[in-house]
Short mmCIF file of C-alpha atoms in Angstrom, two decimals:
data_model
loop_
_atom_site.label_atom_id
_atom_site.label_comp_id
_atom_site.label_asym_id
_atom_site.label_seq_id
_atom_site.Cartn_x
_atom_site.Cartn_y
_atom_site.Cartn_z
CA ILE A 1150 9.03 -8.66 -14.92
CA ALA A 1151 7.74 -5.86 -12.72
CA THR A 1152 4.82 -6.43 -10.35
CA LEU A 1153 2.86 -3.32 -9.52
CA PHE A 1154 -0.29 -1.97 -7.96
CA ASP A 1155 -2.48 -0.14 -10.50
CA ALA A 1156 -2.11 3.06 -8.46
CA CYS A 1157 0.47 5.75 -7.74
CA GLU A 1158 1.32 7.83 -4.68
CA ILE A 1159 0.41 11.11 -6.43
CA CYS A 1160 -2.78 10.32 -8.37
CA GLY A 1161 -4.04 7.47 -6.21
CA PRO A 1162 -5.99 4.45 -7.47
CA VAL A 1163 -6.97 5.89 -10.86
CA GLY A 1164 -4.49 3.56 -12.56
CA PHE A 1165 -2.60 3.34 -15.81
CA TYR A 1166 -3.08 2.17 -19.38
CA LYS A 1167 -0.76 1.13 -22.18
CA GLY A 1168 -0.93 3.63 -25.00
CA ALA A 1169 1.05 4.30 -28.16
CA GLN A 1170 3.63 6.18 -26.08
CA GLY A 1171 3.91 3.42 -23.44
CA VAL A 1172 2.38 3.37 -19.96
CA ILE A 1173 0.26 6.47 -19.23
CA CYS A 1174 -1.40 7.65 -16.00
CA LYS A 1175 -5.20 7.74 -16.40
CA ASN A 1176 -5.47 10.75 -14.08
CA CYS A 1177 -2.75 13.20 -15.15
CA ALA A 1178 -1.79 11.69 -18.55
CA ALA A 1179 1.87 11.54 -17.49
CA PRO A 1180 3.91 9.15 -19.62
CA ILE A 1181 5.82 6.71 -17.43
CA ASN A 1182 9.47 6.17 -18.28
CA PRO A 1183 9.84 2.41 -18.85
CA GLN A 1184 13.18 2.51 -17.01
CA SER A 1185 11.42 3.74 -13.85
CA VAL A 1186 8.68 1.08 -13.75
CA GLY A 1187 9.10 -0.89 -10.54
CA MET A 1188 10.73 2.03 -8.73
CA PRO A 1189 8.84 3.96 -6.05
CA GLY A 1190 8.00 7.65 -6.23
CA GLY A 1191 6.59 10.16 -8.64
CA CYS A 1192 3.68 9.08 -10.79
CA ASN A 1193 5.09 5.56 -11.12
CA PRO A 1194 2.89 2.54 -10.46
CA ILE A 1195 3.51 1.46 -6.86
CA PRO A 1196 5.83 -1.58 -6.68
CA LEU A 1197 4.33 -4.85 -5.44
CA LYS A 1198 6.74 -7.33 -3.87
CA ALA A 1199 6.87 -10.67 -5.72
CA GLN A 1200 9.06 -13.69 -6.21
CA VAL A 1201 9.79 -14.56 -9.84
CA THR A 1202 10.80 -18.14 -10.64
CA ASP A 1203 11.45 -19.87 -13.94
CA ASP A 1204 7.76 -20.63 -14.43
CA ALA A 1205 5.77 -18.46 -12.00
CA VAL A 1206 5.31 -15.06 -10.44
CA ILE A 1207 4.39 -15.48 -6.78
CA ILE A 1208 2.68 -12.68 -4.86
CA SER A 1209 1.84 -13.25 -1.22
CA GLU A 1210 -1.60 -12.50 0.14
CA ALA A 1211 0.06 -10.45 2.90
CA ASP A 1212 1.72 -8.17 0.33
CA LEU A 1213 -1.61 -7.67 -1.46
CA VAL A 1214 -3.34 -6.87 1.82
CA ALA A 1215 -0.53 -4.44 2.74
CA GLY A 1216 -1.32 -2.43 -0.42
CA ARG A 1217 -5.07 -2.40 0.12
CA HIS A 1218 -4.95 1.13 1.53
CA TYR A 1219 -3.97 2.50 -1.90
CA PHE A 1220 -7.49 1.66 -3.11
CA GLU A 1221 -9.64 2.55 -0.09
CA GLN A 1222 -11.88 5.61 -0.20
CA LYS A 1223 -10.60 8.47 1.93
#
């Protein structure tokens, strides 16, 4: 399980979609290598810290707030 913000450091908060070729950037149409999902950099979705247990994925409010700037208008 990878937890991510629907934004990248290059294209910003435009986001991603799942297409026939896998995960694709909505802005630049770059296909995202599945092996790189969860890793920072490039046009990868920005990682979001989370704790994964046997029956839950736990994301802290503080970690969500820390990523808020990825979605704010500049």
